[in-house]
Structure formats: structure tokens, C-alpha cells
Coordinates of C-alpha atoms and ligand atoms in Angstrom, one line a residue:
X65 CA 13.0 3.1 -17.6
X66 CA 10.9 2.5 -20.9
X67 CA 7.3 3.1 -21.3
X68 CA 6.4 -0.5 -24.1
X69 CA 2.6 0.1 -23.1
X70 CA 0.5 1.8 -24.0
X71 CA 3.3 3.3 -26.7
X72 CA 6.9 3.3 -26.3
X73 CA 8.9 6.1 -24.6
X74 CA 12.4 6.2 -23.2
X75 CA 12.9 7.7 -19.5
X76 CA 8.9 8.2 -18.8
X77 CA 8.2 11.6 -16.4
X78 CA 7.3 8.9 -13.9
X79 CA 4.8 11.1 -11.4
X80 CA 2.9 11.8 -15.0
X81 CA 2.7 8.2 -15.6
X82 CA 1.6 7.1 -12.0
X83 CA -0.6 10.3 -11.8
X84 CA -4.3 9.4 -10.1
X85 CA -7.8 10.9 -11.0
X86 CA -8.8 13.7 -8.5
X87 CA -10.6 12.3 -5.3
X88 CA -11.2 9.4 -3.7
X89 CA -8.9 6.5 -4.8
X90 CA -7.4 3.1 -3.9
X91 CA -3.8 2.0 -5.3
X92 CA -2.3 -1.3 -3.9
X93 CA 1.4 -1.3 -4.5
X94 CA 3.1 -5.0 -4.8
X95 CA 6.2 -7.0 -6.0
X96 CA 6.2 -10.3 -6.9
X97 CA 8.5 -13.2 -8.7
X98 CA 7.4 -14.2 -12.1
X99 CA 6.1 -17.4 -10.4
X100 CA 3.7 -14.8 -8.6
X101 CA 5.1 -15.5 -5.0
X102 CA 4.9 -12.2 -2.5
X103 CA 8.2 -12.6 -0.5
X104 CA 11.5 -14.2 -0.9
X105 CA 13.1 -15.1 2.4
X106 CA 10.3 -13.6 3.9
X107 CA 10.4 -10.3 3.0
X108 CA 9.8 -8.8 -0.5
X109 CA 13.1 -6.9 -0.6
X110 CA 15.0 -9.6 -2.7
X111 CA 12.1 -9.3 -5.1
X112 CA 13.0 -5.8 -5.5
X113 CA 14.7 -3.6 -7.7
X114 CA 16.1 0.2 -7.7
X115 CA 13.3 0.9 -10.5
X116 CA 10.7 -0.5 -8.4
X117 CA 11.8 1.2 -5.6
X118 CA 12.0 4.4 -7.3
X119 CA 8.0 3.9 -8.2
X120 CA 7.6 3.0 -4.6
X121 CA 8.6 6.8 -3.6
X122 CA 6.9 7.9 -6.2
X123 CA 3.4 6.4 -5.2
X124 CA 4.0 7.1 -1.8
X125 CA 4.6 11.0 -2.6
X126 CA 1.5 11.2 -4.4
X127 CA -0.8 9.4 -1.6
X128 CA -2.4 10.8 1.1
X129 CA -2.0 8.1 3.7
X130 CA -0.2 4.7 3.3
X131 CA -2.4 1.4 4.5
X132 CA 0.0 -1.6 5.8
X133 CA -1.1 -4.9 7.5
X134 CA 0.4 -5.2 10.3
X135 CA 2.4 -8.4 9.6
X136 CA 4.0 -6.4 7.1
X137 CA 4.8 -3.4 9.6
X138 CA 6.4 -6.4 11.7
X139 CA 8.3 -8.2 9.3
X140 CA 9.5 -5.3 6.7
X141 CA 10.0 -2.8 10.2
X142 CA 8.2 0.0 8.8
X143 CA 9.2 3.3 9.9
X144 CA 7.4 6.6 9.2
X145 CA 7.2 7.8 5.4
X146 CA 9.9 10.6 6.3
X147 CA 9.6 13.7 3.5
X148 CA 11.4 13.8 0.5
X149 CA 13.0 17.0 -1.8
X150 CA 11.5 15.1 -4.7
X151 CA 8.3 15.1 -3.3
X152 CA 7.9 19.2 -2.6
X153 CA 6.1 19.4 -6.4
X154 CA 3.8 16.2 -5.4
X155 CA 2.9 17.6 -2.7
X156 CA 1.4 21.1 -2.8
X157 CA -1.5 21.8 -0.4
X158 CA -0.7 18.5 1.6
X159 CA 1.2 17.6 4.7
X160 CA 5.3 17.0 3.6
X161 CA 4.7 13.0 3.7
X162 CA 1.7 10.7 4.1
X163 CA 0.7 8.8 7.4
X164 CA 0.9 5.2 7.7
X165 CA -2.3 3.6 8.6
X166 CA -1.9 0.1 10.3
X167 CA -4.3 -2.8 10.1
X168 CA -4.5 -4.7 13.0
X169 CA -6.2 -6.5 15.4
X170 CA -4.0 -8.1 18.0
X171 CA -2.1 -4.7 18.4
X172 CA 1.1 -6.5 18.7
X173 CA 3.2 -3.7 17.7
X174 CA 6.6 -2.1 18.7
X175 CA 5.2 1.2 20.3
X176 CA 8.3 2.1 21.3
X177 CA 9.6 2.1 17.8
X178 CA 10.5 5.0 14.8
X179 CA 6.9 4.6 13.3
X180 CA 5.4 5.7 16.7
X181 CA 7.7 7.7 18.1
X182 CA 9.5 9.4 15.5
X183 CA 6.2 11.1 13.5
X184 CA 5.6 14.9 12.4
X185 CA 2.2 16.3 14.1
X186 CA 1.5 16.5 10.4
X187 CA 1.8 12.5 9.6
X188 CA 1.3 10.7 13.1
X189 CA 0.8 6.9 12.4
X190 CA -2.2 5.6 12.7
X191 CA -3.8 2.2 14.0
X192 CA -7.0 0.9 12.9
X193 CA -8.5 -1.9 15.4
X194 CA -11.6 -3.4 16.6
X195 CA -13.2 -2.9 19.8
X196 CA -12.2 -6.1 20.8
X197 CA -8.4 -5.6 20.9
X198 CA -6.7 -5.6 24.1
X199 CA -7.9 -2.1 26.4
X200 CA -4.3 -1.5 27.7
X201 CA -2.7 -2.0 24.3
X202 CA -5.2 0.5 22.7
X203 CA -4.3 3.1 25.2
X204 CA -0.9 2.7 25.1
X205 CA -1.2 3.0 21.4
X206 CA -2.9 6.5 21.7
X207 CA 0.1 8.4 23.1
X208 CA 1.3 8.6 20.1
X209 CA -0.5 7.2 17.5
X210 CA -4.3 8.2 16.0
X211 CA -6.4 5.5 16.8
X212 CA -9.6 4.4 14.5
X213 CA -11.7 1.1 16.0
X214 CA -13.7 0.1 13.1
X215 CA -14.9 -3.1 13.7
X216 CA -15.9 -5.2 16.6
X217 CA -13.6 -8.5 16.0
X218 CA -12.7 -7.6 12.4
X219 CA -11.4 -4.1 10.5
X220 CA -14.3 -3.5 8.6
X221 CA -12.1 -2.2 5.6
X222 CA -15.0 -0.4 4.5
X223 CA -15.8 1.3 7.1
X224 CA -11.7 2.2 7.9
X225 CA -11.9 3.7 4.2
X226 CA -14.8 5.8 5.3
X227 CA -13.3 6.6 8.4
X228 CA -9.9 7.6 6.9
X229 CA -11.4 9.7 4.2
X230 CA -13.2 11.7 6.2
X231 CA -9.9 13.0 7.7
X232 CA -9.4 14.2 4.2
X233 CA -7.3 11.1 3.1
X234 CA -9.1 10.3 0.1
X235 CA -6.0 8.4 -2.0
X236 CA -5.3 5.4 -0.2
X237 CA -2.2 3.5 -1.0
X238 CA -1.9 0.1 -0.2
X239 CA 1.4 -1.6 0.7
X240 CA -0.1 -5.0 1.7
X241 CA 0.6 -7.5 2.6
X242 CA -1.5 -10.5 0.8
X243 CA -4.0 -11.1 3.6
X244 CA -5.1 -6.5 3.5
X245 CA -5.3 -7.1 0.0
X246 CA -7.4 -9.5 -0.3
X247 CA -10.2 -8.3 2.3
X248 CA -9.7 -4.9 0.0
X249 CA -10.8 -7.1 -2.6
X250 CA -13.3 -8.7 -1.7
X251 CA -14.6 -5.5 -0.6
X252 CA -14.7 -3.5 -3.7
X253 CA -12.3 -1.1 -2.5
X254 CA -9.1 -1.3 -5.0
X255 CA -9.4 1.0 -7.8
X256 CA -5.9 0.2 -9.0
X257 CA -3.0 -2.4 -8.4
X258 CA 0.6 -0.9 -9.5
X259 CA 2.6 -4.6 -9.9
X260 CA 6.2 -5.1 -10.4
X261 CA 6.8 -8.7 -11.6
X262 CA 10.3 -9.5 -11.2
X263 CA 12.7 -11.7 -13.5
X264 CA 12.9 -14.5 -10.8
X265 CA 11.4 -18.0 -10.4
X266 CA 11.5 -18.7 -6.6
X267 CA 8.9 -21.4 -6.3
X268 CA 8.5 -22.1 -2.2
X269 CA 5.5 -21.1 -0.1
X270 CA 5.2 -17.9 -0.7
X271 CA 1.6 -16.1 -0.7
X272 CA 0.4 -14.8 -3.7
X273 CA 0.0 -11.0 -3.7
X274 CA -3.5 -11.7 -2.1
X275 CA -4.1 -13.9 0.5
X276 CA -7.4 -14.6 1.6
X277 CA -10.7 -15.1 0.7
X278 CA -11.8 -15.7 -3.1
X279 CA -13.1 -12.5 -5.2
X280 CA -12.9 -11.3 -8.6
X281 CA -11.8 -8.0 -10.0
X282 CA -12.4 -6.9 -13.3
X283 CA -8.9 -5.1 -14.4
X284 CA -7.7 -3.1 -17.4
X285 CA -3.8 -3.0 -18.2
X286 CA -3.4 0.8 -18.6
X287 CA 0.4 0.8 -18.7
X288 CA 3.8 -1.1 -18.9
X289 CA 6.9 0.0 -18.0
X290 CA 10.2 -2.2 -18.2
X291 CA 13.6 -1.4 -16.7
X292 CA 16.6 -4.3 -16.7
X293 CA 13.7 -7.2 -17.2
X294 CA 11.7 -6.0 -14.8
X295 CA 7.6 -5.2 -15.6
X296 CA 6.1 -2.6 -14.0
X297 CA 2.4 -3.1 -14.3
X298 CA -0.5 -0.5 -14.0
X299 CA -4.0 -1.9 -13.7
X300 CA -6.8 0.1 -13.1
X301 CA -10.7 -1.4 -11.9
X302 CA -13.1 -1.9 -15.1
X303 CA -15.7 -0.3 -13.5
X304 CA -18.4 -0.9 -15.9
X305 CA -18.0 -4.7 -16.2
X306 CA -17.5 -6.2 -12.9
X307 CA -18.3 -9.9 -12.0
X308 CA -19.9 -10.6 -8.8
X309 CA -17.8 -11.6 -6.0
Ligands
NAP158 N1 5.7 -8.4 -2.4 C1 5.3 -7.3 -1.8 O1 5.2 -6.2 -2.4 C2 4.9 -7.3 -0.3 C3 4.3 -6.2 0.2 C4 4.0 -6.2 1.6 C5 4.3 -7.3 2.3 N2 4.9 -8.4 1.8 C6 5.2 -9.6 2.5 O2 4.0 -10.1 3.0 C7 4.2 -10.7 4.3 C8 3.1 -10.2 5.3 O3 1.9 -10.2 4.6 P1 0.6 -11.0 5.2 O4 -0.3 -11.2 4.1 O5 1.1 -12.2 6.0 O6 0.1 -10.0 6.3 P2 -0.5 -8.5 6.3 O7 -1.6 -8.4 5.4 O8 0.7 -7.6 6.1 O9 -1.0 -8.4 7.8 C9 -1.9 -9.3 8.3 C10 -2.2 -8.8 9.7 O10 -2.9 -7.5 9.6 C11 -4.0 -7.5 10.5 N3 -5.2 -7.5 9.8 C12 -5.4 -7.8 8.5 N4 -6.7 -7.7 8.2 C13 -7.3 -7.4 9.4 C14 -8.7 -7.2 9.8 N5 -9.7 -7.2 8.9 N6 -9.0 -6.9 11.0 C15 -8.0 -6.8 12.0 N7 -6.7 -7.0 11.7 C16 -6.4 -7.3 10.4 C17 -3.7 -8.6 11.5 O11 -2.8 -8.1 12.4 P3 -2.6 -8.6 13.9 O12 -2.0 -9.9 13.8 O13 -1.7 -7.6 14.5 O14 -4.0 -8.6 14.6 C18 -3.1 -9.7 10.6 O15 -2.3 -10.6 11.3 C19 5.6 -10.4 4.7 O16 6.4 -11.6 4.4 C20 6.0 -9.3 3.8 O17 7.4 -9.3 3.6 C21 5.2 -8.4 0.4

């Protein structure tokens, strides 16, 4: 790994280089071809590399809850963020590993599966729905998962922030997919977007990394790694000059 922005390094101390300002904070975490597309084959694991899934450890050790849509949960079969040894130093005064937070509304979700039945008291998933999801499907998500209803047909996004910080998870880290991302958009809620662009033209339909509804973020390009052709992008919110949505 070498650091070509903003100065050159060899073999960057990558938790230094992906380290976050104290307090509340908002990362989304993305891959994505050259030609911008979000999946290949439907899933973004062929878009991948073992740099970019080193940073993807390494962001998850340093957040204090990961937020997933829950097509991705579907499609990529999430399991629980299980602890790492790497992550002892990252993690001082925290849980072992971050929760996963799930979007959704429709609460089609295996219940029966790793993410909800193979948690740590410390890190038990959590679901954030609207009050119009399915009774029976919200109950049965409870025994074993923390439920959050923030929303009546929609997650109000702003509202699950809120909610999820006050149970002391103030850095949020976003592992879509597209459609999350976008509502976080939209919403003013992404401080930062960590992007790996892979060497690949794929074409296709694939989605964009957001999905959704139009809205403009102001970013500044705070760092560049690059590892066998592969960028690895750190943008962080221009606070001060942001357009209107
Ligand atoms: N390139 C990458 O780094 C990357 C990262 C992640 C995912 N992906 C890819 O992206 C694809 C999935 O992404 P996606 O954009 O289609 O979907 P997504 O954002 O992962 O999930 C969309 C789903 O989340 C729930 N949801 C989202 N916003 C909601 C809201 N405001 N209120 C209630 N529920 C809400 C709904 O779930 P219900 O349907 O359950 O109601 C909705 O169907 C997969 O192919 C995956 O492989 C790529």
C-alpha cells in the first residue's frame, strides 16, 4: 500500500490514516468499477480486492455500529462483525466489535440466521423499521435482535441517527447499499465516503454507489492510497461550502 495523496508514503499505518475526529461521525464505505458501477454479478465481491478488504476491517474496527440496507444484508449474507486480535488497540473502552444496524422496512430477513442468532450481548444486531412493518415480523425480530421503529412508512434516517447515537454509537459506518446511501445523502448525514475504485470497466446495469433521489454533497479529497491499481479514496464533507439539496 502507498500513500500518493496528500504526500507519498510506502506501507501507510493504515488505522492512522483512516483515523476519525472524536464524536459524532458518518463514514460510508463503498467499491466500485472505474465505470462507477456498485456490484458485479450482483454482489460487490468481484470488485474487490485484499487491500480494500483490509481497509474494510479497518473501518469496521474503528466504528461503533455498522449501518447496512437490508438488500445488501440479503444479497452479500451478512453475518455479525465477529472481533478481531487486530482490533484490541482500536478498540479500548468499546464493546470487542461493532453492531450491525439494518435498514429495513419489509423485514424480510433470515431470523434464523448467524447475524441474529450468533451475536455477543455486547453487539446484538439491530433492526431499524417503521411502524408500519408487519406486527408478527417485528416481534419475531425482537428475540434476538434490538429493535428501533423510526418512521411510520419510511426510516427516517435522521431520526435512526439520533436514535442510534443516543445508545452511545456516535461513529456510524455505512456499508450501503446505493439506495441507504443515497437517503443519507440527501439527508445531510454523511461526513465522509471511503471509496475504492477498482481497475475494471464492467459497463451493465449496475447502480451507482447511490441510488436514489438527487442531492449534492460538497466533498474534499483528503487522501489517496493505491495498492496493485487500485484507488483508495478518502473524502470528507466541505462543511463550510455546501450547495442546497
Ligand atoms: N460496491 C459496494 O461497496 C457495495 C456495498 C453494499 C452493497 N452493494 C451491492 O448493492 C446491492 C444492494 O444495494 P441496494 O441499493 O439495492 O439496496 P440497499 O440499500 O442495501 O437496501 C435497500 C433496502 O433497505 C431498506 N431500506 C432502505 N431505505 C429504507 C427506508 N428509508 N425505510 C425503510 N427501509 C429502507 C429496504 O428494505 P426492505 O426491502 O427489507 O424493506 C430496501 O429494500 C447489492 O447488489 C450489493 O451487492 C455494493
Amino acid at each position: 500500500m502507498r500513500r500518493i495523496h496528500p504526500d507519498i508514503e510506502d506501507d501507510p499505518d493504515l488505522v492512522a490514516a483512516y483515523a476519525q475526529p472524536p464524536g459524532e461521525w458518518l463514514r460510508i464505505n463503498m467499491v466500485a468499477s472505474a465505470d462507477g458501477g456498485a456490484w458485479l454479478k450482483g454482489l460487490s465481491g468481484g470488485l474487490s480486492s485484499e487491500g480494500d478488504r483490509r481497509i474494510f476491517g479497518i473501518l469496521r474496527g474503528l466504528s461503533d455500529v455498522i449501518l447496512v440496507g437490508a438488500a445488501t444484508v440479503r444479497t452479500e449474507g451478512y453475518g455479525p462483525a465477529r472481533p478481531r486480535q487486530s482490533w484490541r488497540a482500536l478498540r479500548v473502552g468499546r464493546p470487542a466489535a461493532p453492531p450491525v444496524a439494518v435498514v429495513t422496512r419489509r423485514l424480510d430477513l433470515d431470523l434464523g440466521s448467524p447475524l441474529f442468532t450468533e451475536t455477543e450481548p455486547y453487539a446484538r444486531t439491530i433492526v431499524i423499521t417503521t411502524e408500519s412493518a408487519p406486527a408478527d415480523r417485528r416481534a419475531e425480530a425482537a428475540k434476538n435482535a434490538d429493535v428501533i421503529v423510526a418512521g411510520e412508512h419510511r426510516v427516517d434516517l435522521t431520526l435512526a441517527a439520533r436514535e442510534l447515537r443516543d445508545r452511545g454509537l456516535a461513529t456510524i459506518l455505512c456499508e450501503g447499499g446505493p439506495r441507504l446511501n443515497a437517503q443519507l445523502a440527501a439527508a445531510g448525514l454523511v461526513d465522509e465516503l471511503c471509496l475504492t475504485v477498482s481497475p475494471l470497466l464492467i459497463a451493465g446495469d449496475a447502480a451507482r454507489i447511490l441510488n436514489g433521489t438527487a442531492s449534492q454533497t460538497r466533498l474534499a479529497l483528503t487522501q489517496v492510497l493505491q495498492e496493485e491499481g487500485f484507488l483508495f479514496c478518502r473524502y470528507v464533507r466541505e462543511v463550510s461550502d455546501e450547495l442546497a439539496g
